[in-house]
Amino acid sequence: MLLSKSCVYGLRASLYLAARDENGYVPIREMSDKLEISFHFLTKILQQLTGEGMLESYKGPNGGVRLTRSGEDISLMEVVMAIDGDYMLTECALGLPGCGVMKPCPIHEKWAETRDGIRDMLESTTLTELTKKGKDFDLRITAEGGFRDLM
Amino acid sequence: MLLSKSCVYGLRASLYLAARDENGYVPIREMSDKLEISFHFLTKILQQLTGEGMLESYKGPNGGVRLTRSGEDISLMEVVMAIDGDYMLTECALGLPGCGVMKPCPIHEKWAETRDGIRDMLESTTLTELTKKGKDFDLRITAEGGFRDLM
DNA sequence: AAGTTATAAGACTCTTAAGTCTTAAAATAG
DNA sequence: CTATTTTAAGACTTAAGAGTCTTATAACTT
Ligand code: FES
Ligand code: FES
């Protein structure tokens, strides 16, 4: 997998949060139900995002999690970095240590170019941009269900 | 990891084979020593490539493996496909089933574009192209050693 | 024919990611 | 103040990838 399962779930959950116009706290249970992700597993992932400051959480009734900033200001990159780290953008394609620091491997040049494509995509895409598209065209956010079923 | 460890080792070994100008059989033991890869593990990987017809093997003294075609005609894509399969180029970035077949997810459009970049790179790059570059500039093929130490 | 060099095949172990479960702590509502 | 709802934290289990080891089979050398 390009992105780990945790990361993918984190992205889906982030989109879910960004898609809600009210900005109250959203219970993790609600998200795990709607997105068909194990509650405990999702909790763990969201704790990471909370730890990174992307989300804030609140305990007790009416508690849950919410984005700390507007979805417009949050790029996919931010979510990926918080969960998977930067390995994808810094690792040598041949698995050699010190890509970009030590003498390059023969794939380096081409791989660095390709990698920039990935970086640009992740950096330039915001949560809001995707949720807007998702709502406009009722795109999929779960195996079967689209954005409109969700809200 | 973008590519599995097996795949990366397969690529390094393929480059090693392509870098040898004589086209006799190369013992796997020699490759595992030079490339610092576990002999048994590398053997398993190369068996996959042999099964896919990219390599041919020969048993007994003076045996080993060699490319079935010129390195000029073998793209990185071929190696990656043989070992990791096409998951990277066909899977949904959000892990949803049926990317490209069912209703897309909100990332689909951007991801498909990025993915084409990866595909093009893998398809357009040949083993010979990389070994030439590797030899010309003595690039790394192992953690420390360059192409020139190798031969 | 016998011994040696090499790949082939598959069982086995080790490590890490993925996923589950239990208990604690915080906040609210009555 | 007590019961309920919710996140927090971490132990635990499962599954998959990575890596090792053993035994077979083919081919050569003497
Ligand atoms: S050194 Fe291999 S990709 Fe940079
Ligand atoms: S459906 Fe998600 S990337 Fe194609």
Tab-separated table of N, CA and C in Angstrom, chain B:
chain	number	residue	atom	x	y	z
B	1	MET	N	6.298	1.539	2.891
B	1	MET	CA	7.181	1.559	1.703
B	1	MET	C	6.367	1.604	0.432
B	2	LEU	N	6.838	2.379	-0.488
B	2	LEU	CA	6.191	2.436	-1.785
B	2	LEU	C	6.287	1.069	-2.456
B	3	LEU	N	7.491	0.583	-2.561
B	3	LEU	CA	7.727	-0.742	-3.120
B	3	LEU	C	8.089	-1.677	-1.976
B	4	SER	N	7.670	-2.925	-2.087
B	4	SER	CA	8.003	-3.888	-1.038
B	4	SER	C	9.505	-4.150	-1.060
B	5	LYS	N	9.990	-4.680	0.028
B	5	LYS	CA	11.403	-5.009	0.138
B	5	LYS	C	11.794	-5.999	-0.964
B	6	SER	N	10.940	-6.981	-1.182
B	6	SER	CA	11.204	-7.972	-2.228
B	6	SER	C	11.400	-7.292	-3.569
B	7	CYS	N	10.554	-6.320	-3.831
B	7	CYS	CA	10.575	-5.627	-5.110
B	7	CYS	C	11.862	-4.831	-5.273
B	8	VAL	N	12.246	-4.139	-4.229
B	8	VAL	CA	13.478	-3.358	-4.253
B	8	VAL	C	14.676	-4.266	-4.482
B	9	TYR	N	14.703	-5.388	-3.785
B	9	TYR	CA	15.801	-6.333	-3.983
B	9	TYR	C	15.782	-6.874	-5.404
B	10	GLY	N	14.610	-7.126	-5.912
B	10	GLY	CA	14.475	-7.602	-7.280
B	10	GLY	C	15.021	-6.589	-8.275
B	11	LEU	N	14.757	-5.323	-8.011
B	11	LEU	CA	15.250	-4.268	-8.889
B	11	LEU	C	16.774	-4.184	-8.834
B	12	ARG	N	17.300	-4.219	-7.628
B	12	ARG	CA	18.763	-4.133	-7.501
B	12	ARG	C	19.414	-5.299	-8.227
B	13	ALA	N	18.851	-6.490	-8.065
B	13	ALA	CA	19.421	-7.665	-8.715
B	13	ALA	C	19.299	-7.560	-10.235
B	14	SER	N	18.163	-7.058	-10.703
B	14	SER	CA	17.975	-6.902	-12.151
B	14	SER	C	19.006	-5.940	-12.717
B	15	LEU	N	19.253	-4.869	-11.979
B	15	LEU	CA	20.261	-3.906	-12.423
B	15	LEU	C	21.648	-4.557	-12.443
B	16	TYR	N	21.894	-5.363	-11.452
B	16	TYR	CA	23.183	-6.060	-11.402
B	16	TYR	C	23.371	-6.928	-12.638
B	17	LEU	N	22.332	-7.675	-12.976
B	17	LEU	CA	22.410	-8.545	-14.148
B	17	LEU	C	22.582	-7.731	-15.422
B	18	ALA	N	21.829	-6.649	-15.510
B	18	ALA	CA	21.904	-5.823	-16.724
B	18	ALA	C	23.267	-5.150	-16.853
B	19	ALA	N	23.913	-4.953	-15.717
B	19	ALA	CA	25.188	-4.242	-15.742
B	19	ALA	C	26.330	-5.110	-16.249
B	20	ARG	N	26.161	-6.423	-16.207
B	20	ARG	CA	27.212	-7.323	-16.705
B	20	ARG	C	27.124	-7.402	-18.210
B	21	ASP	N	28.239	-7.132	-18.876
B	21	ASP	CA	28.175	-7.123	-20.325
B	21	ASP	C	28.183	-8.540	-20.874
B	22	GLU	N	29.008	-9.418	-20.262
B	22	GLU	CA	28.952	-10.825	-20.689
B	22	GLU	C	27.566	-11.317	-20.311
B	23	ASN	N	27.000	-12.179	-21.167
B	23	ASN	CA	25.660	-12.605	-20.794
B	23	ASN	C	25.582	-14.075	-20.378
B	24	GLY	N	26.619	-14.519	-19.647
B	24	GLY	CA	26.552	-15.874	-19.090
B	24	GLY	C	25.662	-15.879	-17.857
B	25	TYR	N	25.483	-17.054	-17.290
B	25	TYR	CA	24.682	-17.160	-16.077
B	25	TYR	C	25.469	-16.632	-14.879
B	26	VAL	N	24.783	-15.912	-14.022
B	26	VAL	CA	25.418	-15.353	-12.830
B	26	VAL	C	24.873	-16.081	-11.596
B	27	PRO	N	25.759	-16.659	-10.792
B	27	PRO	CA	25.295	-17.363	-9.598
B	27	PRO	C	24.597	-16.409	-8.631
B	28	ILE	N	23.517	-16.884	-8.033
B	28	ILE	CA	22.775	-16.056	-7.094
B	28	ILE	C	23.644	-15.708	-5.894
B	29	ARG	N	24.520	-16.658	-5.532
B	29	ARG	CA	25.399	-16.421	-4.380
B	29	ARG	C	26.263	-15.184	-4.619
B	30	GLU	N	26.769	-15.064	-5.846
B	30	GLU	CA	27.599	-13.895	-6.171
B	30	GLU	C	26.789	-12.611	-5.984
B	31	MET	N	25.582	-12.632	-6.491
B	31	MET	CA	24.738	-11.430	-6.375
B	31	MET	C	24.409	-11.113	-4.932
B	32	SER	N	24.057	-12.141	-4.172
B	32	SER	CA	23.662	-11.888	-2.784
B	32	SER	C	24.849	-11.332	-1.993
B	33	ASP	N	26.050	-11.817	-2.334
B	33	ASP	CA	27.246	-11.282	-1.663
B	33	ASP	C	27.462	-9.821	-2.033
B	34	LYS	N	27.493	-9.562	-3.330
B	34	LYS	CA	27.814	-8.222	-3.804
B	34	LYS	C	26.750	-7.201	-3.398
B	35	LEU	N	25.495	-7.632	-3.449
B	35	LEU	CA	24.405	-6.685	-3.171
B	35	LEU	C	23.997	-6.668	-1.704
B	36	GLU	N	24.642	-7.516	-0.924
B	36	GLU	CA	24.367	-7.554	0.517
B	36	GLU	C	22.887	-7.846	0.802
B	37	ILE	N	22.428	-8.907	0.156
B	37	ILE	CA	21.060	-9.374	0.354
B	37	ILE	C	21.152	-10.840	0.777
B	38	SER	N	20.297	-11.247	1.690
B	38	SER	CA	20.290	-12.650	2.118
B	38	SER	C	20.133	-13.584	0.913
B	39	PHE	N	21.029	-14.558	0.834
B	39	PHE	CA	21.029	-15.473	-0.304
B	39	PHE	C	19.672	-16.154	-0.510
B	40	HIS	N	19.120	-16.707	0.565
B	40	HIS	CA	17.872	-17.455	0.433
B	40	HIS	C	16.711	-16.553	0.032
B	41	PHE	N	16.722	-15.386	0.603
B	41	PHE	CA	15.643	-14.440	0.293
B	41	PHE	C	15.726	-14.006	-1.166
B	42	LEU	N	16.919	-13.673	-1.589
B	42	LEU	CA	17.108	-13.255	-2.977
B	42	LEU	C	16.729	-14.380	-3.929
B	43	THR	N	17.090	-15.603	-3.556
B	43	THR	CA	16.750	-16.749	-4.393
B	43	THR	C	15.245	-16.810	-4.646
B	44	LYS	N	14.501	-16.637	-3.567
B	44	LYS	CA	13.046	-16.684	-3.697
B	44	LYS	C	12.528	-15.616	-4.647
B	45	ILE	N	13.073	-14.426	-4.514
B	45	ILE	CA	12.638	-13.314	-5.355
B	45	ILE	C	12.969	-13.583	-6.819
B	46	LEU	N	14.187	-14.062	-7.047
B	46	LEU	CA	14.600	-14.311	-8.425
B	46	LEU	C	13.789	-15.449	-9.050
B	47	GLN	N	13.350	-16.381	-8.215
B	47	GLN	CA	12.491	-17.451	-8.725
B	47	GLN	C	11.194	-16.871	-9.288
B	48	GLN	N	10.705	-15.841	-8.615
B	48	GLN	CA	9.494	-15.173	-9.123
B	48	GLN	C	9.762	-14.592	-10.501
B	49	LEU	N	10.888	-13.893	-10.608
B	49	LEU	CA	11.220	-13.272	-11.898
B	49	LEU	C	11.447	-14.336	-12.967
B	50	THR	N	12.014	-15.459	-12.577
B	50	THR	CA	12.190	-16.562	-13.522
B	50	THR	C	10.828	-17.094	-13.956
B	51	GLY	N	9.938	-17.243	-12.968
B	51	GLY	CA	8.588	-17.714	-13.266
B	51	GLY	C	7.856	-16.808	-14.241
B	52	GLU	N	8.123	-15.514	-14.150
B	52	GLU	CA	7.468	-14.552	-15.031
B	52	GLU	C	8.138	-14.476	-16.401
B	53	GLY	N	9.246	-15.193	-16.545
B	53	GLY	CA	9.914	-15.214	-17.834
B	53	GLY	C	10.902	-14.089	-18.053
B	54	MET	N	11.138	-13.295	-17.022
B	54	MET	CA	12.083	-12.195	-17.184
B	54	MET	C	13.521	-12.699	-17.070
B	55	LEU	N	13.689	-13.746	-16.277
B	55	LEU	CA	15.011	-14.367	-16.133
B	55	LEU	C	14.932	-15.819	-16.591
B	56	GLU	N	16.101	-16.383	-16.910
B	56	GLU	CA	16.153	-17.831	-17.066
B	56	GLU	C	17.274	-18.338	-16.183
B	57	SER	N	17.099	-19.552	-15.689
B	57	SER	CA	18.062	-20.074	-14.719
B	57	SER	C	18.683	-21.350	-15.238
B	58	TYR	N	19.790	-21.693	-14.669
B	58	TYR	CA	20.485	-22.912	-15.050
B	58	TYR	C	21.114	-23.493	-13.804
B	59	LYS	N	20.929	-24.809	-13.624
B	59	LYS	CA	21.467	-25.444	-12.433
B	59	LYS	C	22.871	-25.973	-12.670
B	60	GLY	N	23.520	-26.317	-11.570
B	60	GLY	CA	24.829	-26.943	-11.656
B	60	GLY	C	25.952	-25.937	-11.782
B	61	PRO	N	27.178	-26.438	-11.828
B	61	PRO	CA	28.358	-25.575	-11.947
B	61	PRO	C	28.228	-24.666	-13.163
B	62	ASN	N	28.684	-23.438	-13.014
B	62	ASN	CA	28.537	-22.407	-14.052
B	62	ASN	C	27.074	-22.029	-14.258
B	63	GLY	N	26.231	-22.472	-13.352
B	63	GLY	CA	24.819	-22.114	-13.446
B	63	GLY	C	24.559	-20.771	-12.813
B	64	GLY	N	23.301	-20.413	-12.737
B	64	GLY	CA	22.910	-19.130	-12.177
B	64	GLY	C	21.673	-18.618	-12.887
B	65	VAL	N	21.554	-17.306	-12.958
B	65	VAL	CA	20.420	-16.732	-13.678
B	65	VAL	C	20.926	-15.653	-14.632
B	66	ARG	N	20.142	-15.348	-15.634
B	66	ARG	CA	20.474	-14.257	-16.540
B	66	ARG	C	19.173	-13.699	-17.114
B	67	LEU	N	19.252	-12.501	-17.656
B	67	LEU	CA	18.092	-11.883	-18.295
B	67	LEU	C	17.755	-12.637	-19.571
B	68	THR	N	16.473	-12.807	-19.842
B	68	THR	CA	16.102	-13.474	-21.085
B	68	THR	C	16.194	-12.537	-22.279
B	69	ARG	N	16.070	-11.221	-22.001
B	69	ARG	CA	16.160	-10.237	-23.082
B	69	ARG	C	17.207	-9.197	-22.716
B	70	SER	N	17.518	-8.368	-23.658
B	70	SER	CA	18.456	-7.289	-23.394
B	70	SER	C	17.867	-6.332	-22.368
B	71	GLY	N	18.719	-5.803	-21.518
B	71	GLY	CA	18.299	-4.834	-20.505
B	71	GLY	C	17.662	-3.599	-21.103
B	72	GLU	N	17.945	-3.357	-22.374
B	72	GLU	CA	17.340	-2.213	-23.070
B	72	GLU	C	15.838	-2.390	-23.211
B	73	ASP	N	15.433	-3.656	-23.274
B	73	ASP	CA	14.018	-3.947	-23.540
B	73	ASP	C	13.234	-4.233	-22.267
B	74	ILE	N	13.891	-4.077	-21.117
B	74	ILE	CA	13.198	-4.370	-19.868
B	74	ILE	C	13.002	-3.086	-19.071
B	75	SER	N	11.744	-2.772	-18.801
B	75	SER	CA	11.446	-1.555	-18.043
B	75	SER	C	11.331	-1.880	-16.556
B	76	LEU	N	11.474	-0.870	-15.740
B	76	LEU	CA	11.277	-1.043	-14.305
B	76	LEU	C	9.885	-1.602	-14.032
B	77	MET	N	8.938	-1.127	-14.813
B	77	MET	CA	7.565	-1.583	-14.648
B	77	MET	C	7.470	-3.102	-14.662
B	78	GLU	N	8.219	-3.697	-15.572
B	78	GLU	CA	8.142	-5.142	-15.712
B	78	GLU	C	8.562	-5.843	-14.420
B	79	VAL	N	9.622	-5.347	-13.820
B	79	VAL	CA	10.114	-5.939	-12.570
B	79	VAL	C	9.098	-5.720	-11.460
B	80	VAL	N	8.611	-4.504	-11.341
B	80	VAL	CA	7.655	-4.169	-10.283
B	80	VAL	C	6.390	-5.008	-10.417
B	81	MET	N	5.893	-5.116	-11.631
B	81	MET	CA	4.689	-5.913	-11.866
B	81	MET	C	4.895	-7.357	-11.464
B	82	ALA	N	6.045	-7.912	-11.841
B	82	ALA	CA	6.321	-9.322	-11.571
B	82	ALA	C	6.367	-9.599	-10.067
B	83	ILE	N	6.789	-8.623	-9.287
B	83	ILE	CA	6.975	-8.885	-7.851
B	83	ILE	C	5.848	-8.295	-7.004
B	84	ASP	N	5.546	-7.021	-7.215
B	84	ASP	CA	4.513	-6.388	-6.380
B	84	ASP	C	3.131	-6.412	-7.028
B	85	GLY	N	3.085	-6.695	-8.312
B	85	GLY	CA	1.802	-6.635	-9.003
B	85	GLY	C	1.424	-5.190	-9.282
B	86	ASP	N	0.211	-4.984	-9.724
B	86	ASP	CA	-0.177	-3.654	-10.177
B	86	ASP	C	-0.940	-2.857	-9.116
B	87	TYR	N	-0.938	-3.325	-7.868
B	87	TYR	CA	-1.745	-2.674	-6.843
B	87	TYR	C	-1.544	-1.156	-6.807
B	88	MET	N	-0.287	-0.731	-6.982
B	88	MET	CA	-0.008	0.698	-6.846
B	88	MET	C	-0.729	1.524	-7.908
B	89	LEU	N	-0.928	0.893	-9.065
B	89	LEU	CA	-1.503	1.625	-10.186
B	89	LEU	C	-3.004	1.398	-10.334
B	90	THR	N	-3.555	0.561	-9.485
B	90	THR	CA	-4.984	0.270	-9.640
B	90	THR	C	-5.786	0.497	-8.364
B	91	GLU	N	-5.078	0.628	-7.224
B	91	GLU	CA	-5.803	0.761	-5.959
B	91	GLU	C	-6.273	2.186	-5.712
B	92	CYS	N	-7.406	2.279	-5.040
B	92	CYS	CA	-7.939	3.575	-4.631
B	92	CYS	C	-7.075	4.152	-3.520
B	93	ALA	N	-6.807	5.438	-3.600
B	93	ALA	CA	-5.984	6.092	-2.594
B	93	ALA	C	-6.662	6.084	-1.226
B	94	LEU	N	-7.961	5.972	-1.218
B	94	LEU	CA	-8.690	5.891	0.046
B	94	LEU	C	-9.014	4.453	0.421
B	95	GLY	N	-8.420	3.510	-0.289
B	95	GLY	CA	-8.601	2.106	0.045
B	95	GLY	C	-9.976	1.548	-0.287
B	96	LEU	N	-10.775	2.279	-1.054
B	96	LEU	CA	-12.107	1.783	-1.404
B	96	LEU	C	-12.003	0.786	-2.557
B	97	PRO	N	-12.906	-0.169	-2.601
B	97	PRO	CA	-12.833	-1.193	-3.648
B	97	PRO	C	-13.272	-0.643	-5.016
B	98	GLY	N	-12.686	-1.180	-6.052
B	98	GLY	CA	-13.124	-0.862	-7.402
B	98	GLY	C	-12.781	0.522	-7.920
B	99	CYS	N	-11.555	0.966	-7.681
B	99	CYS	CA	-11.131	2.260	-8.231
B	99	CYS	C	-11.150	2.184	-9.744
B	100	GLY	N	-11.773	3.180	-10.361
B	100	GLY	CA	-11.803	3.212	-11.815
B	100	GLY	C	-12.977	2.453	-12.392
B	101	VAL	N	-13.614	1.642	-11.560
B	101	VAL	CA	-14.740	0.855	-12.045
B	101	VAL	C	-16.025	1.405	-11.417
B	102	MET	N	-16.016	1.488	-10.095
B	102	MET	CA	-17.182	2.020	-9.407
B	102	MET	C	-17.096	3.546	-9.341
B	103	LYS	N	-18.094	4.130	-8.755
B	103	LYS	CA	-18.119	5.591	-8.562
B	103	LYS	C	-16.831	6.005	-7.862
B	104	PRO	N	-16.180	7.069	-8.344
B	104	PRO	CA	-14.875	7.432	-7.774
B	104	PRO	C	-15.004	8.050	-6.379
B	105	CYS	N	-13.895	8.072	-5.678
B	105	CYS	CA	-13.813	8.772	-4.401
B	105	CYS	C	-13.328	10.200	-4.688
B	106	PRO	N	-13.410	11.105	-3.720
B	106	PRO	CA	-13.041	12.502	-4.016
B	106	PRO	C	-11.579	12.700	-4.413
B	107	ILE	N	-10.702	11.790	-4.015
B	107	ILE	CA	-9.298	11.966	-4.382
B	107	ILE	C	-9.007	11.417	-5.769
B	108	HIS	N	-9.919	10.612	-6.292
B	108	HIS	CA	-9.635	9.864	-7.514
B	108	HIS	C	-8.984	10.685	-8.633
B	109	GLU	N	-9.609	11.804	-8.951
B	109	GLU	CA	-9.146	12.591	-10.086
B	109	GLU	C	-7.666	12.967	-9.927
B	110	LYS	N	-7.353	13.511	-8.767
B	110	LYS	CA	-5.967	13.941	-8.541
B	110	LYS	C	-5.022	12.755	-8.435
B	111	TRP	N	-5.497	11.724	-7.791
B	111	TRP	CA	-4.643	10.561	-7.600
B	111	TRP	C	-4.347	9.872	-8.928
B	112	ALA	N	-5.361	9.798	-9.804
B	112	ALA	CA	-5.170	9.157	-11.101
B	112	ALA	C	-4.074	9.868	-11.880
B	113	GLU	N	-4.057	11.181	-11.749
B	113	GLU	CA	-3.047	11.979	-12.426
B	113	GLU	C	-1.650	11.680	-11.878
B	114	THR	N	-1.563	11.717	-10.563
B	114	THR	CA	-0.285	11.424	-9.907
B	114	THR	C	0.203	10.035	-10.279
B	115	ARG	N	-0.734	9.123	-10.270
B	115	ARG	CA	-0.429	7.738	-10.567
B	115	ARG	C	0.097	7.578	-11.983
B	116	ASP	N	-0.456	8.350	-12.917
B	116	ASP	CA	0.045	8.296	-14.288
B	116	ASP	C	1.506	8.705	-14.342
B	117	GLY	N	1.855	9.654	-13.480
B	117	GLY	CA	3.255	10.069	-13.405
B	117	GLY	C	4.141	8.908	-13.001
B	118	ILE	N	3.708	8.172	-12.019
B	118	ILE	CA	4.477	7.004	-11.569
B	118	ILE	C	4.545	5.971	-12.679
B	119	ARG	N	3.407	5.703	-13.286
B	119	ARG	CA	3.361	4.711	-14.365
B	119	ARG	C	4.321	5.079	-15.486
B	120	ASP	N	4.234	6.319	-15.945
B	120	ASP	CA	5.102	6.755	-17.031
B	120	ASP	C	6.569	6.557	-16.673
B	121	MET	N	6.896	6.943	-15.459
B	121	MET	CA	8.290	6.814	-15.046
B	121	MET	C	8.730	5.363	-15.102
B	122	LEU	N	7.935	4.489	-14.522
B	122	LEU	CA	8.314	3.067	-14.487
B	122	LEU	C	8.363	2.453	-15.877
B	123	GLU	N	7.439	2.864	-16.725
B	123	GLU	CA	7.377	2.274	-18.056
B	123	GLU	C	8.483	2.777	-18.969
B	124	SER	N	8.846	4.030	-18.783
B	124	SER	CA	9.794	4.627	-19.725
B	124	SER	C	11.246	4.420	-19.307
B	125	THR	N	11.455	3.893	-18.119
B	125	THR	CA	12.835	3.707	-17.673
B	125	THR	C	13.272	2.257	-17.871
B	126	THR	N	14.395	2.076	-18.551
B	126	THR	CA	14.874	0.718	-18.801
B	126	THR	C	16.067	0.398	-17.898
B	127	LEU	N	16.301	-0.870	-17.737
B	127	LEU	CA	17.436	-1.301	-16.917
B	127	LEU	C	18.751	-0.755	-17.468
B	128	THR	N	18.902	-0.858	-18.785
B	128	THR	CA	20.152	-0.402	-19.395
B	128	THR	C	20.387	1.082	-19.172
B	129	GLU	N	19.323	1.841	-19.295
B	129	GLU	CA	19.436	3.279	-19.075
B	129	GLU	C	20.027	3.544	-17.688
B	130	LEU	N	19.555	2.823	-16.716
B	130	LEU	CA	20.020	3.039	-15.343
B	130	LEU	C	21.430	2.503	-15.110
B	131	THR	N	21.725	1.352	-15.698
B	131	THR	CA	23.076	0.822	-15.479
B	131	THR	C	24.107	1.695	-16.184
B	132	LYS	N	23.732	2.250	-17.315
B	132	LYS	CA	24.651	3.145	-18.013
B	132	LYS	C	24.955	4.342	-17.114
B	133	LYS	N	23.898	4.936	-16.615
B	133	LYS	CA	24.062	6.075	-15.714
B	133	LYS	C	24.875	5.658	-14.485
B	134	GLY	N	24.552	4.497	-13.971
B	134	GLY	CA	25.242	3.996	-12.787
B	134	GLY	C	26.736	3.829	-13.005
B	135	LYS	N	27.081	3.293	-14.173
B	135	LYS	CA	28.505	3.098	-14.460
B	135	LYS	C	29.213	4.422	-14.750
B	136	ASP	N	28.559	5.272	-15.523
B	136	ASP	CA	29.172	6.547	-15.904
B	136	ASP	C	29.517	7.387	-14.682
B	137	PHE	N	28.584	7.414	-13.729
B	137	PHE	CA	28.821	8.288	-12.570
B	137	PHE	C	29.137	7.506	-11.306
B	138	ASP	N	29.366	6.212	-11.439
B	138	ASP	CA	29.641	5.343	-10.292
B	138	ASP	C	28.632	5.551	-9.169
B	139	LEU	N	27.373	5.429	-9.518
B	139	LEU	CA	26.314	5.646	-8.530
B	139	LEU	C	26.179	4.444	-7.600
B	140	ARG	N	25.390	4.646	-6.562
B	140	ARG	CA	25.233	3.601	-5.543
B	140	ARG	C	24.256	2.520	-5.972
B	141	ILE	N	24.609	1.290	-5.710
B	141	ILE	CA	23.693	0.178	-5.934
B	141	ILE	C	23.541	-0.610	-4.637
B	142	THR	N	24.401	-0.258	-3.670
B	142	THR	CA	24.344	-0.846	-2.342
B	142	THR	C	24.609	0.285	-1.349
B	143	ALA	N	24.391	0.039	-0.061
B	143	ALA	CA	24.470	1.113	0.937
B	143	ALA	C	25.729	1.971	0.773
B	144	GLU	N	26.870	1.314	0.538
B	144	GLU	CA	28.122	2.060	0.450
B	144	GLU	C	28.684	2.062	-0.963
B	145	GLY	N	28.610	0.907	-1.605
B	145	GLY	CA	29.375	0.718	-2.824
B	145	GLY	C	28.688	1.157	-4.089
B	146	GLY	N	29.475	1.665	-5.037
B	146	GLY	CA	28.958	2.099	-6.322
B	146	GLY	C	29.050	0.993	-7.344
B	147	PHE	N	28.605	1.321	-8.564
B	147	PHE	CA	28.606	0.357	-9.659
B	147	PHE	C	30.002	-0.164	-9.981
B	148	ARG	N	30.999	0.710	-9.829
B	148	ARG	CA	32.333	0.303	-10.291
B	148	ARG	C	32.976	-0.745	-9.387
B	149	ASP	N	32.673	-0.682	-8.089
B	149	ASP	CA	33.208	-1.698	-7.167
B	149	ASP	C	32.667	-3.075	-7.534
B	150	LEU	N	31.522	-3.049	-8.153
B	150	LEU	CA	30.695	-4.231	-8.262
B	150	LEU	C	31.219	-5.236	-9.262
B	151	MET	N	31.701	-4.730	-10.369
B	151	MET	CA	31.980	-5.613	-11.510
B	151	MET	C	33.375	-6.242	-11.418
